[in-house]
Coordinates of C-alpha atoms in Angstrom, one line a residue:
X1 CA 40.1 -15.0 5.4
X2 CA 39.4 -11.5 4.3
X3 CA 35.8 -12.5 3.4
X4 CA 35.2 -13.7 7.0
X5 CA 36.7 -10.6 8.4
X6 CA 34.5 -8.4 6.2
X7 CA 31.4 -10.4 7.0
X8 CA 32.1 -10.1 10.7
X9 CA 32.8 -6.4 10.3
X10 CA 29.6 -5.9 8.3
X11 CA 27.6 -7.9 11.0
X12 CA 29.0 -5.7 13.8
X13 CA 28.1 -2.6 11.8
X14 CA 24.6 -3.9 11.1
X15 CA 24.0 -5.0 14.7
X16 CA 25.3 -1.8 16.2
X17 CA 23.0 0.1 13.9
X18 CA 20.0 -2.0 15.0
X19 CA 20.9 -1.7 18.7
X20 CA 21.3 2.1 18.2
X21 CA 17.9 2.3 16.6
X22 CA 16.4 0.2 19.4
X23 CA 17.9 2.5 22.0
X24 CA 16.9 5.6 20.2
X25 CA 13.3 4.3 19.9
X26 CA 13.1 3.5 23.6
X27 CA 14.9 6.4 25.1
X28 CA 13.9 9.3 22.9
X29 CA 10.3 8.3 22.0
X30 CA 7.4 10.0 23.6
X31 CA 6.2 8.3 26.8
X32 CA 2.9 6.6 26.9
X33 CA 0.1 8.9 27.9
X34 CA -1.0 8.8 31.5
X35 CA -4.7 8.4 32.4
X36 CA -5.0 12.1 33.4
X37 CA -3.8 13.1 29.9
X38 CA -6.3 10.8 28.3
X39 CA -9.1 12.2 30.5
X40 CA -8.0 15.8 29.8
X41 CA -8.1 15.1 26.1
X42 CA -11.6 13.5 26.4
X43 CA -12.8 16.5 28.5
X44 CA -11.4 18.9 25.9
X45 CA -13.2 17.0 23.1
X46 CA -16.4 16.9 25.0
X47 CA -16.2 20.6 25.8
X48 CA -15.7 21.4 22.1
X49 CA -18.7 19.2 21.3
X50 CA -20.9 20.8 23.9
X51 CA -19.8 24.3 22.6
X52 CA -20.7 23.3 19.0
X53 CA -24.0 21.9 20.1
X54 CA -24.8 25.0 22.1
X55 CA -24.1 27.1 19.0
X56 CA -26.5 24.9 17.0
X57 CA -29.2 25.2 19.6
X58 CA -28.8 29.0 19.7
X59 CA -29.1 29.1 15.9
X60 CA -32.2 26.9 15.9
X61 CA -33.8 29.0 18.6
X62 CA -33.1 32.1 16.6
X63 CA -34.7 30.5 13.5
X64 CA -37.7 29.4 15.6
X65 CA -38.1 33.0 16.9
X66 CA -38.0 34.3 13.3
X67 CA -40.6 31.8 12.2
X68 CA -42.8 32.7 15.2
X69 CA -42.5 36.4 14.2
X70 CA -43.6 35.5 10.7
X71 CA -46.5 33.4 11.9
X72 CA -47.6 36.2 14.2
X73 CA -47.4 38.7 11.4
X74 CA -49.4 36.4 9.1
X75 CA -52.0 35.8 11.8
X76 CA -52.3 39.6 12.3
X77 CA -52.6 40.2 8.6
X78 CA -55.2 37.5 8.3
X79 CA -57.2 38.9 11.3
X80 CA -57.1 42.4 9.7
X81 CA -58.3 41.0 6.4
X82 CA -61.2 39.2 8.1
X83 CA -62.2 42.4 10.0
X84 CA -62.1 44.5 6.8

């Protein structure tokens, strides 16, 4: 008789623990994101991507300007060498 009582008591404890866990998971968990949150996150990621791409483009344009200056200097030096 004691074994049945202990088994029932253990079952009640286990089941109450499971139901408590289920309630805790449903009531205290973070709600599903709404569409505006998802869109805001996507816009934020896109903005960061555009910013990074803009920085790369600025860097590339700067390098192109430096190369143009070097080419102009080399052309000028070459022209001076031919004239002399």
